[in-house]
Structure formats: C-alpha cells, structure tokens
Coordinates of C-alpha atoms in Angstrom, one line a residue:
Chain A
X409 CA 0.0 0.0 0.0
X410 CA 1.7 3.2 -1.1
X411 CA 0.3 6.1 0.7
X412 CA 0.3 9.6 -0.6
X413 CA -1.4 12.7 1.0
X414 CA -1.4 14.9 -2.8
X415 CA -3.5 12.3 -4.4
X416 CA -6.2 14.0 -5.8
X417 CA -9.2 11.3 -5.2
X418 CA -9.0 9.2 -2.3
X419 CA -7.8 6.4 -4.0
X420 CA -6.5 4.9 -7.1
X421 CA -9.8 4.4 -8.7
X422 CA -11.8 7.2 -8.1
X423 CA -8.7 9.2 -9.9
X424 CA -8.7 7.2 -12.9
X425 CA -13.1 7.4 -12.6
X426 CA -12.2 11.1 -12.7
X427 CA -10.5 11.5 -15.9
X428 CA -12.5 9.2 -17.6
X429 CA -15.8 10.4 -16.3
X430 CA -14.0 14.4 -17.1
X431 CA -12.7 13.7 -20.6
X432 CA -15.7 12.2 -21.9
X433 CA -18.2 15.3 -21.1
X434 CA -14.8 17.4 -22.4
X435 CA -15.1 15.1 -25.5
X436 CA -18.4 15.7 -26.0
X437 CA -18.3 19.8 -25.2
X438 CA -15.5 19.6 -27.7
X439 CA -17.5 17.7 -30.4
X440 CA -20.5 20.2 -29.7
X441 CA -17.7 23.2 -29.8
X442 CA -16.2 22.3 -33.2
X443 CA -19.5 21.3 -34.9
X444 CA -21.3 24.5 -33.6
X445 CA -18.3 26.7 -35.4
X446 CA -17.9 24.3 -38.5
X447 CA -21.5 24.9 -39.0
X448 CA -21.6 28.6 -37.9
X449 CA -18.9 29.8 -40.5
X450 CA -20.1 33.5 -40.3
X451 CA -20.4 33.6 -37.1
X452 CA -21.4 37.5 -35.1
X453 CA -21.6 38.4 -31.9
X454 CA -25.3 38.4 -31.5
X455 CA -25.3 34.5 -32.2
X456 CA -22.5 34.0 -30.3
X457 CA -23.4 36.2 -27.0
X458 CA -26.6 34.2 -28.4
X459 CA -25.7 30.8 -27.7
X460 CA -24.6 31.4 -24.0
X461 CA -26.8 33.5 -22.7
X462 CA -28.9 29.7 -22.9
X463 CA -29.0 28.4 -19.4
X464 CA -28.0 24.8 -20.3
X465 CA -24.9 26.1 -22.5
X466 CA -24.0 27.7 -19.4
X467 CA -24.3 24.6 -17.1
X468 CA -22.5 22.3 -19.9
X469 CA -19.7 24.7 -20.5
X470 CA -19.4 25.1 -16.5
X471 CA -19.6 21.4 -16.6
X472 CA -16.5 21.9 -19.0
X473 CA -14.5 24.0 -17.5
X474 CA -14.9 21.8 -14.1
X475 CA -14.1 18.5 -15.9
X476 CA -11.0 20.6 -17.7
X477 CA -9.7 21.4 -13.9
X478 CA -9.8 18.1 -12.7
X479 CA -8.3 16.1 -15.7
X480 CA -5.7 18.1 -16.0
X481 CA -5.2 17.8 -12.3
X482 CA -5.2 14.3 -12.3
X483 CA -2.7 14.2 -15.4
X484 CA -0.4 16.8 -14.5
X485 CA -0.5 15.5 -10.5
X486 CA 0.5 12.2 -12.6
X487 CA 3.7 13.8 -14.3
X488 CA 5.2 15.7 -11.8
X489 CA 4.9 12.4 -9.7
X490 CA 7.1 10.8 -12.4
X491 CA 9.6 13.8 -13.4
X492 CA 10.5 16.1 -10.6
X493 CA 11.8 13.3 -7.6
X494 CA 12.8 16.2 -5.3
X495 CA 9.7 17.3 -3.1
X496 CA 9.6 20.4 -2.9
X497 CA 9.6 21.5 -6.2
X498 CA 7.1 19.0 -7.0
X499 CA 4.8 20.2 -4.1
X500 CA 5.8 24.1 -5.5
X501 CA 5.3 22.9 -9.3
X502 CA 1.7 21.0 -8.0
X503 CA 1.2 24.3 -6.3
X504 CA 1.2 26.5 -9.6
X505 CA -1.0 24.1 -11.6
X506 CA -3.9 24.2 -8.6
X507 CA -3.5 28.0 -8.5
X508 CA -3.7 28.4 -12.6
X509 CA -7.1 25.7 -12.8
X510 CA -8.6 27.5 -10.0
X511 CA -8.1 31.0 -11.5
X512 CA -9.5 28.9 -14.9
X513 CA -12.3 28.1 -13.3
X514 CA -13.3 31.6 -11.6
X515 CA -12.4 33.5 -14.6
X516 CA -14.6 31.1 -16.9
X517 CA -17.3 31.3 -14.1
X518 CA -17.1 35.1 -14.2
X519 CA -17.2 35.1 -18.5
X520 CA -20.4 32.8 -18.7
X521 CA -22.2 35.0 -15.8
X522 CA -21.2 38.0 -17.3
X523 CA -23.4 37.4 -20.9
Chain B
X1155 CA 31.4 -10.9 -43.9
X1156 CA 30.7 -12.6 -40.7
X1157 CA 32.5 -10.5 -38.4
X1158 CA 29.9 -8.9 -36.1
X1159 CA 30.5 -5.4 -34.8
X1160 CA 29.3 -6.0 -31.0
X1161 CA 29.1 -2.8 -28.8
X1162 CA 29.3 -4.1 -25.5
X1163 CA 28.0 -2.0 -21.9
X1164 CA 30.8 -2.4 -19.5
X1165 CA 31.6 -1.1 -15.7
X1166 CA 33.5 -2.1 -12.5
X1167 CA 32.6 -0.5 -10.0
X1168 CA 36.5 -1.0 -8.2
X1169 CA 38.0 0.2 -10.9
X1170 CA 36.0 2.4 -13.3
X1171 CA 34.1 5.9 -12.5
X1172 CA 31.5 5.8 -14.9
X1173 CA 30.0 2.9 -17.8
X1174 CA 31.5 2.8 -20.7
X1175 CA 31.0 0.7 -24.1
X1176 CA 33.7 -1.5 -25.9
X1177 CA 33.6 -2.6 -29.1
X1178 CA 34.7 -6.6 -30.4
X1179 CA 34.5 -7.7 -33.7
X1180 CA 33.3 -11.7 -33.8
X1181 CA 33.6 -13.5 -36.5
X1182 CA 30.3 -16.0 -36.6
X1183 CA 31.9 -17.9 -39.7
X1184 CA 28.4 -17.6 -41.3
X1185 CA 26.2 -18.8 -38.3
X1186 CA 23.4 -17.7 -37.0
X1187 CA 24.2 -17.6 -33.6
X1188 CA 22.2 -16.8 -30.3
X1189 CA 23.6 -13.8 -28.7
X1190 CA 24.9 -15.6 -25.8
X1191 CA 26.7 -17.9 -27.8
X1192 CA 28.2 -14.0 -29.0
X1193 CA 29.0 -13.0 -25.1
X1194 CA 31.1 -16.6 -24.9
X1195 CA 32.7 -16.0 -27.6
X1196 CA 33.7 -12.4 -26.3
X1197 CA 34.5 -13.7 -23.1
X1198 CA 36.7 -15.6 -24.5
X1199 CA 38.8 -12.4 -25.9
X1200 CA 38.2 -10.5 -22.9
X1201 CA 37.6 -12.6 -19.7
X1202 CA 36.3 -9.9 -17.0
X1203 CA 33.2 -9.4 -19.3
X1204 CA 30.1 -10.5 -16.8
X1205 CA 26.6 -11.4 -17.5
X1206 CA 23.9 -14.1 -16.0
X1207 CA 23.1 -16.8 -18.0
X1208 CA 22.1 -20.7 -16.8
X1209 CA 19.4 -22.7 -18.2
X1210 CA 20.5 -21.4 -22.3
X1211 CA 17.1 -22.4 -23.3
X1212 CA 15.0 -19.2 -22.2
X1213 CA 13.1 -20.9 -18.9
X1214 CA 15.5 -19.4 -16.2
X1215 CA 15.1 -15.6 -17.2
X1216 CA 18.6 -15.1 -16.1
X1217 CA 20.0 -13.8 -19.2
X1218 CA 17.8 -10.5 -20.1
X1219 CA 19.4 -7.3 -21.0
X1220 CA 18.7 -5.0 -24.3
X1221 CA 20.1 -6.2 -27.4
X1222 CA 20.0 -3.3 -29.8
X1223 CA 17.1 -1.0 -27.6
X1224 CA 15.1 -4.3 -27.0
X1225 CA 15.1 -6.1 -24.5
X1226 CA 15.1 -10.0 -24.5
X1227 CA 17.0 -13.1 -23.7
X1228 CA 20.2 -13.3 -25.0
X1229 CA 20.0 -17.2 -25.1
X1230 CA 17.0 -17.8 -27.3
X1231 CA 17.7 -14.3 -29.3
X1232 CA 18.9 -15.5 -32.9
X1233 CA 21.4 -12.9 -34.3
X1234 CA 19.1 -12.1 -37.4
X1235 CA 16.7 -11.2 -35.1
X1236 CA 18.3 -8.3 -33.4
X1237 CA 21.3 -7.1 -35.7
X1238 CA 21.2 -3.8 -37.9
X1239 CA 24.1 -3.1 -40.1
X1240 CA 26.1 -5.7 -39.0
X1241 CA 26.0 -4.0 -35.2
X1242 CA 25.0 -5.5 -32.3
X1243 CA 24.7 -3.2 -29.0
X1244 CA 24.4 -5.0 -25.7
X1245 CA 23.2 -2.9 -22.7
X1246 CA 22.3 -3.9 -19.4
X1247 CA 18.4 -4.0 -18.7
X1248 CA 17.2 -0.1 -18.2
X1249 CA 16.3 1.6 -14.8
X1250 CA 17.6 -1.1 -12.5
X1251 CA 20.9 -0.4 -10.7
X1252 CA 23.8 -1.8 -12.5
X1253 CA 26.2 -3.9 -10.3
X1254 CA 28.8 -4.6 -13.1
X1255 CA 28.8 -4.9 -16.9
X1256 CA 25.5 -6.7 -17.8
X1257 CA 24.2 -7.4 -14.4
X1258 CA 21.4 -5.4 -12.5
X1259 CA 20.6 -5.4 -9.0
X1260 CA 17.3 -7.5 -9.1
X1261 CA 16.2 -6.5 -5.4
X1262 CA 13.6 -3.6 -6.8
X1263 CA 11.8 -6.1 -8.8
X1264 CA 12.0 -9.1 -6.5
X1265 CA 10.3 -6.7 -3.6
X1266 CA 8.0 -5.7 -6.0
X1267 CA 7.3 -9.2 -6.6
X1268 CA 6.9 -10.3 -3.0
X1269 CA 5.0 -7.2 -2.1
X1270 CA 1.4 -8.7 -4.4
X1271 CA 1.6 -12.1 -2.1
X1272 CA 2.8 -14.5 -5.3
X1273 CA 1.3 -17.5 -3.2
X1274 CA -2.2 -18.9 -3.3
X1275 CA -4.0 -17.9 0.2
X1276 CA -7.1 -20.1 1.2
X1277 CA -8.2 -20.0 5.2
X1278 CA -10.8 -23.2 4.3
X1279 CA -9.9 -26.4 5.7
X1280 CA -7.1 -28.0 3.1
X1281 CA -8.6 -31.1 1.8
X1282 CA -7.0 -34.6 2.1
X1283 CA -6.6 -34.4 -1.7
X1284 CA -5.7 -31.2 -3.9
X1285 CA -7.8 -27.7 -4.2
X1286 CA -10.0 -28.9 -7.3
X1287 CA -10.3 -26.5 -10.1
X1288 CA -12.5 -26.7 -13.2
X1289 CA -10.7 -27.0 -16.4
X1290 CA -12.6 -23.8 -17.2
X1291 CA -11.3 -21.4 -14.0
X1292 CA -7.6 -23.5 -14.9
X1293 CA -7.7 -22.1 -18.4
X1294 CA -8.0 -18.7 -16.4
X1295 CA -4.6 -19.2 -15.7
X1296 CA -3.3 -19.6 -19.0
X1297 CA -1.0 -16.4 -20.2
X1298 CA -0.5 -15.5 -16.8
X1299 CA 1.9 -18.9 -14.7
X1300 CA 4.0 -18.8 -17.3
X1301 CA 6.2 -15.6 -16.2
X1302 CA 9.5 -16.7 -15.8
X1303 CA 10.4 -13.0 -13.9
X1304 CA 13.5 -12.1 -16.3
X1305 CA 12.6 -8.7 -15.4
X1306 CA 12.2 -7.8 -19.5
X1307 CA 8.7 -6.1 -19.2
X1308 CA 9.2 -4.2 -15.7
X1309 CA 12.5 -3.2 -17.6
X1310 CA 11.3 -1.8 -20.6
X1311 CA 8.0 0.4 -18.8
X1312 CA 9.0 4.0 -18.3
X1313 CA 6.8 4.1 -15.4
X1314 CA 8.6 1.5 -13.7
X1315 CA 11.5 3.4 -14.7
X1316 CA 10.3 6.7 -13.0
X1317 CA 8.7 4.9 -9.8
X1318 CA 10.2 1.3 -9.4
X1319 CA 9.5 1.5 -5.7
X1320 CA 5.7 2.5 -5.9
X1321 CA 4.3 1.2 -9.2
X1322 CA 4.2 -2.9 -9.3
X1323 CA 5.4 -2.9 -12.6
X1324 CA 4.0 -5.5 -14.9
X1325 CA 5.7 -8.4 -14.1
X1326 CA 4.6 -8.0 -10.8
X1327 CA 1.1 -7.2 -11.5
X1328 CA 0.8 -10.2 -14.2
X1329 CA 1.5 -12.3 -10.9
X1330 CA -1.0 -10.4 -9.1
X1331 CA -3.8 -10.9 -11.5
X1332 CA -2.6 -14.8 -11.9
X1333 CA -3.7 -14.5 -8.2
X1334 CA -6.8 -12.9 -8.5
X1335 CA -7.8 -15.0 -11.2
X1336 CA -7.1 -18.3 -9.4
X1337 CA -10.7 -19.5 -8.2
X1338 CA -8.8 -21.4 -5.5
X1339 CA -7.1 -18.1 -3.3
X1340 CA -10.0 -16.7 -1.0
X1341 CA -8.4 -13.7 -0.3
X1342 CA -9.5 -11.8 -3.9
X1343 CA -10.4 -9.2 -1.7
X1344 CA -7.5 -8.3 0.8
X1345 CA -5.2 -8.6 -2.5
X1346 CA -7.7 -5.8 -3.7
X1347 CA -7.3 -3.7 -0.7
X1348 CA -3.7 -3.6 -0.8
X1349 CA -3.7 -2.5 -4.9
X1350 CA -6.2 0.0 -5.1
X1351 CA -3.8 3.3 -4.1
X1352 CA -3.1 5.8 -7.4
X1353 CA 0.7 4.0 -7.6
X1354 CA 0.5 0.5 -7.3
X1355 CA -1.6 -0.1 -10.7
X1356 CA -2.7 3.2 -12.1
X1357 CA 0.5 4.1 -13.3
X1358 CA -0.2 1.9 -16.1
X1359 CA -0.4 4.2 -19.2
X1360 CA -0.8 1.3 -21.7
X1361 CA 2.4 2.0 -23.3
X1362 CA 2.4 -1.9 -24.1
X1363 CA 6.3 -2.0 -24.2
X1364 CA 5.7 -4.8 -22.0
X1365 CA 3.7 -6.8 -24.0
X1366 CA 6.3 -5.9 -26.9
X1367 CA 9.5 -7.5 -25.4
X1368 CA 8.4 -11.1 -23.0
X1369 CA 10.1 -13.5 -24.3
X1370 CA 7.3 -15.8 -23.4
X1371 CA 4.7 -13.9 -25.0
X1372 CA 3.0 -13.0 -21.9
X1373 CA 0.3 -10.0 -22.1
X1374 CA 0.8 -7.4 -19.1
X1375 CA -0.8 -5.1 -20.2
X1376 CA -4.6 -6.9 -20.6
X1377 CA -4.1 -8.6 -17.1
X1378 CA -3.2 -4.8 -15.2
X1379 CA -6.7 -3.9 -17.2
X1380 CA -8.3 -6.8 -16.1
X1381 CA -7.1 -5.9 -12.4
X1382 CA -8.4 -2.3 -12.6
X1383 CA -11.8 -3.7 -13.8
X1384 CA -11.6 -5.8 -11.0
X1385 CA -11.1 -2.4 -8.8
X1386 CA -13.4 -0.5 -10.5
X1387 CA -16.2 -3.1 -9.9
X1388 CA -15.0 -3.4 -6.7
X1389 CA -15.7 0.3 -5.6
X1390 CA -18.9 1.4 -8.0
Chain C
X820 CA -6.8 -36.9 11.8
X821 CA -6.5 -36.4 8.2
X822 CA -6.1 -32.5 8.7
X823 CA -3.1 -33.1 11.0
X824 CA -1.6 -35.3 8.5
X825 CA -2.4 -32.6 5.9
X826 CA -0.8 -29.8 7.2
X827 CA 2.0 -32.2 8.6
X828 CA 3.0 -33.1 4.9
X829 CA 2.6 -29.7 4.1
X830 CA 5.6 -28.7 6.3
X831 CA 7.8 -31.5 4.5
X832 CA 7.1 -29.7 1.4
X833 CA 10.9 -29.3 -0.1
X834 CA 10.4 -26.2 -2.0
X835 CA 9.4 -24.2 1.4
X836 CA 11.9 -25.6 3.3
X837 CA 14.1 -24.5 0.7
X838 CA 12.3 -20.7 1.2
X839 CA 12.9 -21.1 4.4
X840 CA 16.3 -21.7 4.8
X841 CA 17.1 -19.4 2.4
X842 CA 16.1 -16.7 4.6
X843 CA 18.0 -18.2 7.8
X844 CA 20.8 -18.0 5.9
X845 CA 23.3 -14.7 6.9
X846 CA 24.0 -12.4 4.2
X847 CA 27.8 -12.5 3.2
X848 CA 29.3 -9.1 2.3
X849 CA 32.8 -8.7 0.3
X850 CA 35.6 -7.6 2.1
X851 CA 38.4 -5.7 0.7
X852 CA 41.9 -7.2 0.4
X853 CA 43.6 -8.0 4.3
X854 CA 40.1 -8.3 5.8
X855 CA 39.1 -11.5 7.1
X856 CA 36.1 -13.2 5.3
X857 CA 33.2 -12.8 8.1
X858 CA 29.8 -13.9 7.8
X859 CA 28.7 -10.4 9.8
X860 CA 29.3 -7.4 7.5
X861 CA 32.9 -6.1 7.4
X862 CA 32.1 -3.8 4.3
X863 CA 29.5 -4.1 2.2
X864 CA 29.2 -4.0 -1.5
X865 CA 29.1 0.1 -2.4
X866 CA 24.9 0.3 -3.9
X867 CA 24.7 3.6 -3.3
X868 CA 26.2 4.9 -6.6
X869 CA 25.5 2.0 -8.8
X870 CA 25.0 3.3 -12.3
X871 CA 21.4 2.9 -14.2
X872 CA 21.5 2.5 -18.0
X873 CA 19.0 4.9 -18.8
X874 CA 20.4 6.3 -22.0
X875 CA 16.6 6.9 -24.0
X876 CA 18.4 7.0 -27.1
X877 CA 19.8 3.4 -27.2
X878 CA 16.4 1.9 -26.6
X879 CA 13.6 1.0 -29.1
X880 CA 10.5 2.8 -28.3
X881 CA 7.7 0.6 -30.9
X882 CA 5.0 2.9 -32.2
X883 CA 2.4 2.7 -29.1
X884 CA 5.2 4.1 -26.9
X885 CA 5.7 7.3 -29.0
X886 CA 2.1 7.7 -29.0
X887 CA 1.7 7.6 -25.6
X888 CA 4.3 10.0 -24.8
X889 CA 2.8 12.9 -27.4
X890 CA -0.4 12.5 -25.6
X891 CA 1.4 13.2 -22.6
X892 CA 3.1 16.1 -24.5
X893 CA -0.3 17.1 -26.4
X894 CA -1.7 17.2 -23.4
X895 CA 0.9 20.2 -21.2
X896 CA 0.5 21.9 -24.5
X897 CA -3.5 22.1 -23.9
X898 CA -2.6 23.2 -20.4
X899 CA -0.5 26.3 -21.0
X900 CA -2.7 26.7 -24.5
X901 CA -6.0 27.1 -21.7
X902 CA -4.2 30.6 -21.4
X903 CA -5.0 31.6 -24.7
X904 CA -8.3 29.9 -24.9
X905 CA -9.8 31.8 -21.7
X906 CA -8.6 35.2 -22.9
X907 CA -10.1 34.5 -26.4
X908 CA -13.5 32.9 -24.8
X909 CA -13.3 36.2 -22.2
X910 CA -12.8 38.7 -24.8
X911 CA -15.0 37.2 -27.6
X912 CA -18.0 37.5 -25.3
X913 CA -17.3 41.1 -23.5
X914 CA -18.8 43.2 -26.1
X915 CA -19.4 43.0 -30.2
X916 CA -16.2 45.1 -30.4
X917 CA -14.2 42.4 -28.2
X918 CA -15.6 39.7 -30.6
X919 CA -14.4 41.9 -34.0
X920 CA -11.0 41.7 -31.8
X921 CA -10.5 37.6 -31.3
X922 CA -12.2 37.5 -35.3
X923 CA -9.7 39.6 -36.7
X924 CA -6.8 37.8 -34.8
X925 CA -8.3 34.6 -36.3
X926 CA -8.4 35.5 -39.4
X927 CA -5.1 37.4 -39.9
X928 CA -2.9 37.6 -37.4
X929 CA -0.1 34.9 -37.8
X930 CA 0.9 34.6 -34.3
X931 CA -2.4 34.0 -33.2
X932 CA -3.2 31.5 -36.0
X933 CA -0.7 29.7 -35.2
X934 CA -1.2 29.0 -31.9
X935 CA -4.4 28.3 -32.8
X936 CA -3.5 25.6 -35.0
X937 CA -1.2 24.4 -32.8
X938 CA -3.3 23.8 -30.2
X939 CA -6.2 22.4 -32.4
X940 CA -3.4 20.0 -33.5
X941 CA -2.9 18.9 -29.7
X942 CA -6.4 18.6 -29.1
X943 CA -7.3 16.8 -32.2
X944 CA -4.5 14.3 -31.4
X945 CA -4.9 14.0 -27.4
X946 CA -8.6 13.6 -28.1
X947 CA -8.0 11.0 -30.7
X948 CA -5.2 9.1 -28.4
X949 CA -8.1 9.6 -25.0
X950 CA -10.7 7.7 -27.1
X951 CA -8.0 5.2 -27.7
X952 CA -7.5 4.7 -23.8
X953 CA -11.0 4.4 -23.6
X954 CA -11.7 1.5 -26.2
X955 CA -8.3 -0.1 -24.3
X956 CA -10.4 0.2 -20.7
X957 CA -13.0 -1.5 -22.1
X958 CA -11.0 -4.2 -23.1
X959 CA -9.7 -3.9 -27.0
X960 CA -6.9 -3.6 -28.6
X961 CA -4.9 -5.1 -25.4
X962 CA -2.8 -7.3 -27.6
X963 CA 0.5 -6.7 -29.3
X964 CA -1.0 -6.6 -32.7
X965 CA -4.2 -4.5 -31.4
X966 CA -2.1 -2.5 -29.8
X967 CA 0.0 -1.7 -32.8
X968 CA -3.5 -0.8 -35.2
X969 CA -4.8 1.5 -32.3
X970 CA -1.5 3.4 -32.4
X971 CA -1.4 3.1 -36.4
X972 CA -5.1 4.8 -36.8
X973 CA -4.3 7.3 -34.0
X974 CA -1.7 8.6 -35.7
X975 CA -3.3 8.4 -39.4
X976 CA -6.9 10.1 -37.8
X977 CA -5.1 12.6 -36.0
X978 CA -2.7 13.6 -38.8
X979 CA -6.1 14.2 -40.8
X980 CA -7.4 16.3 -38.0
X981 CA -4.5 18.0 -38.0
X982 CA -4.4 18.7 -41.6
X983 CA -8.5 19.9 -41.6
X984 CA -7.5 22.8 -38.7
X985 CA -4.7 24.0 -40.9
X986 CA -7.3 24.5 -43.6
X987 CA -9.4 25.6 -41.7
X988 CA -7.4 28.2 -40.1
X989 CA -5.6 29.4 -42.9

C-alpha cells in the first residue's frame, strides 16, 4: 500500500473514474464546440453572446470547465509524480497548476455570468 | 562478412568511474548464432566481461538485458533477429541499478514481486486431496503462470522506470492478476485492498512495451486492465 | 486426523523448506583485500552509486510508446494553451467590439493562428489518443497486434485532423 497525501481522489480508482468520467463530457463539449463553429462559419456576436446566454450552455460549458480542472489535475499530478523526484519542487510545481485551474475556473465562471 | 561489430556496456565499479562501451568484432563464420553464444565467444577475448546466464534455453530468465534497444533473452535471441548493419549493441536492462557490466541489482523487482503475495491464500480447511479446479477457472490461468520473472517487461516500462518502488510494474502485476484469477485463493479481496492506491496499478499508461519484449509472449498489459476492472467493480 | 496429516505433509514440502532456509541464511558481504572473510558485515558492496542504463536514445521505443508520450506532451501543451483559450473565450463575449478583436486575430494575425492551430493539433491528437484509452479500458486492442492498429489509426486520424484545422485556419 503506497500512501500519498497529494493524491487528488482518495484512492486509485476514483482518480482514474475522474478523468475518464472528465474527458468524456470534455469530449463531448468539444465535439458540440467544433460542430457549432464548422457549422456557424459567419459567425457575429449576436449569435455568439446568443448561444450562451442559454441556461444549459451555461451549465454544460461550467460542466467543461470543471471537468477541464480536474483532468488536467489528475494528469499533470500524474507527471510531476514521475519527473521532478525532489519534493519540494514538486509540491511548489503542484502548487502553480492548482492555483492556474482554480483562476480557470473563476475567470470562466465570471465570463459565462457576465453574458 | 561474418565478423559482427558488437558494442558491449561495461563497468566495474572497483575500478571504473562511470560505464563505458567497448567494441569486439566476432567472427560468426556464417552462423546464425544466439547472442549468448556472442558473449562466450567475447569472453573468450576478454575474460572480465560478466553477465547471468544458466538454463540457455529461455526458462531461467537469467540472461535478459537489451540487445539493440530491446530487451530479451540473450540465449534464445537468434542474431538475425536483433542485428542492424552488421552492429550489435548490448546494454544492461534499463532503470535497474547496474552492479557490473550486464548485471542489475534485481532487489527492486523481487520486492515488488513479493510485495502482491505471489502464493495462493485459502483460510478453508485444506482437503486430504488437492484444491479442485475446473478446467474452465484452470484455463484462467493460461497467459499469466508462465512468467519466468526475467525482469524484461518491468524493464522496458517508463513508469517503472520513474517509480520502481511505488508502481508494481507489470511483471509484478501479471503475478497479481494470476492470483486474482485463481478461483482457489480466497483472499480476492485483501489482494484488492492492498492495490487500489493511485501507484500500485494506475501508473499503467498502456504503453504496451511490456507486451512488446516477454520472451514468453505473456500479455501485461490486458491482465493490469483486467485488475483495474476488477477495482473498479469493486468500488462502484 | 487427516487434517493433522495434511498440514503435517505440508511442512515436508521441499520447496518451502528451501524458502525457508534461504532466509535463515546470513548475508555474506565482500571484504576488501587483508580483511578477514566474516559472515557479519565487514564492508559491504558500495549500492549507493551504482550506475542505471537509462540512455533513452539506445532503446527502441515501438509505435504505441511514442504515442503515448505525445499524448502526454499534447496534453501540457493544452494546459499552458488554456491561457489563450480563456482570454479568447473572455474577450469574444465582452462586447461586439471584443468579438471583432478575437475575429480579426483569427483571421489574420499569424501569431495567433498559429497558436491556434497548434493547439487544435494537440487537441485533435490528445482527443483522438483519450478515445484510444477508452476502447483499451474496455477491453480492446490489449494485444501486441491490437495494440500496434490503435496506435497506427491514432496517428493516421489525428494527422487528418490536424491537416482539416490547418485548412481551416488558414
């Protein structure tokens, strides 16, 4: 039993539930992303401001950018575990990625409730 | 042409500083020999070459190391397999400790080994004749008893490479699921238990280097994702 | 009775004795020249600073290694690209003028297309690789020859995808 207090889940599988369960509502957000814009080719800003001023664009892209912090948390929590060996750049280096997804998140939060 | 250009990985640790290669030319006289039969040859030039070797019929899994980036056994590796340009290149196996020339410090993998419980565990009364299995749950076991532990998967996984003393690796793990499978052991679930942290099996990326180099054809890779279906159902 | 006799035979087995004495045996150490051979450690065999062959570029990586390291490359790329795609999602929705900004950038600016289709590129390639992972979990393309075709039509999907976004940008 290896224990580790910076896992992100409590264990093993709920990590790798996680990133599945996060990149397949990203995969599907990114599906709907590129087929909107393929299909919107002269797109304006009235369509655009359009689209999320829905309330269920708003909860899918929140939905997004949620599932975008915690799959990239999980895979970059993943390589600094197998790159940087000394701790406390890896604790510093784990440090800057939670900081950036969490200013993500707030600043995506603050966009979609500002249309 | 049957002189062989063979690159060979050499260091002592009384009396050099750092690795080194050095180069022998061997002259095969036209056969197509196994690369061991290459190392006697070379000992025979230069005697305080080292490497394991035993059985010379790929069963012991003392002779692995990478021929030419790949790791295998250097006893049942034909030369046509593995040379390029009339080069051969023979390196230690990666990310274990060297001890000298070809021949690792083992301890890593044999703790990993140990640490997964590689013996069957039943509490029930033993009967006065052998555990009876089906042919069915024996067939389980196919693909999985067979690991000789010559250390070439664990050996060629980066992620054993990075972590060798948290991640299982897959030899280990193959042995684990061999465990798991057998519908003799009782203890599926304390065997669980003990692999369900984020190092023991989900540093599996599914490189499948593993897969690419046993020299039994053994499949790692499908028995650490049977394993972590086995967690998964275990937790949802 | 026949439980006794069981576990009694079970004890003879030679293969655990053989475990077993095996690990009652003392660990013998080398000793240095003028030191007597001891079965209690006198020096012992230098580990710490035991070389590890580890040289990348003398080992084979086959096809599903390579792409499992660019999806772990694709994928830091997408991290440090999430920079760009906030400020464009930010500005693109702030006011029609913001919008006219992120357009133009799109549509002319070469920086800014290219970072675009670079990070298409590593999307179009992590997502392709993730979907890969996914048909693996669920049990395909485990074996060495499956595993070789799902690298083989990750790469030859992605390089299509990658090709589309360049048209598509430029």
């Amino acid at each position: 039993m290896v224990i580790n207090i910076m896992n992100p889940g409590r264990n093993g599988v709920a990590d790798w539930i996680i990133q599945r369960a996060s990149a397949v509502i990203l995969g599907l957000y990114t599906i709907f992303m590129v087929a909107y814009l393929l299909f919107h080719p002269d797109l304006d800003y009235t369509a655009w401001s359009g689209l999320f001023s829905h309330i269920w664009m708003k909860v899918f892209t929140l939905l997004a950018l949620v599932s975008v912090a915690a799959h990239a948390w999980v895979g970059l929590w993943i390589v600094a575990t197998d790159y940087i060996k000394p701790a406390a750049i890896r604790f510093g280096a784990l440090l800057f990625v939670i900081l950036a997804l969490f200013v993500f998140v707030v600043w995506g939060v603050q966009v979609i409730w500002g249309v | 042409m049957s002189t062989l250009q063979v690159s060979v990985y050499r260091y002592n640790p009384e009396s050099d500083d750092a690795p080194w290669m050095q180069d022998f030319e061997v002259d095969t006289q036209g056969r197509d020999l196994m690369v061991l039969n290459v190392l006697q040859i070379i000992k025979e030039q230069d005697s305080s070459l080292v490497y394991r070797a035993s059985c010379r019929e790929g069963v012991c899994g003392s002779d692995g190391m990478n021929m030419n980036g790949k790791n295998g056994l250097s006893c049942v590796t034909p030369l046509s397999e593995v040379v390029k340009d009339n080069r051969l290149v023979l390196r230690p196996l990666p990310g274990l400790p060297v001890i000298r020339d070809l021949i690792i410090d083992m301890s890593l993998f044999y703790k990993q080994y140990e640490r997964i419980q590689p013996y069957l565990q039943n509490d029930e009364r033993p009967p006065s004749i052998e555990r009876l299995q089906s042919p069915e749950d024996r067939d389980k076991l196919d693909g999985l008893y067979e690991c000789i532990l010559c250390a070439c998967c664990s050996t060629s996984c980066p992620s054993f490479w990075w972590n060798p003393d948290k991640f299982v690796g897959p030899a280990g793990l193959l042995q684990a699921y061999r465990f798991l499978a057998d519908s003799r052991d009782t203890h599926t679930q304390d065997r669980l238990s003990e692999l369900d942290d984020p190092f023991s099996v989900f540093r599996c990326r599914g490189i499948m280097n593993c897969v690419n180099v046993c020299p039994k054809g053994l499949n790692p890779t499908r028995a650490i994702g049977k394993i972590r279906e086995m967690l998964v159902r275990n937790t949802a | 009775m026949a439980a006794r006799r069981a576990i009694h035979r079970l004890s003879r087995r030679p293969d655990l004795m053989i475990i077993e004495s095996y690990q009652k045996l003392p660990v013998v150490y080398s000793c240095g020249p003028g030191e007597k051979s001891a079965v209690k450690s006198q020096r012992p065999l230098s580990t710490a600073k035991r070389p590890v062959n580890l040289d990348l570029s003398s080992i084979q990586f086959p096809l599903p290694a390579l792409v499992s390291i660019s999806h772990r490359v694709s994928g830091i790329l997408l991290f440090i690209g999430l920079i760009f795609l906030m400020w464009a999602f930010q500005v693109s929705l702030s006011s029609p003028a913001g919008f006219d900004t992120v357009r133009e950038a799109m549509a002319h600016g070469f920086l800014a297309r290219l970072v675009l289709w670079g990070l298409l590129s590593a999307l179009g390639f992590h997502f392709v690789a993730g979907v890969r992972h996914l048909i693996m979990d669920m049990g395909h393309g485990e074996t060495l020859e499956g595993g070789q075709l799902g690298a083989q039509l990750t790469i030859i999907i992605s390089a299509l995808l990658v090709v589309m976004a360049g048209v598509w940008v430029w």
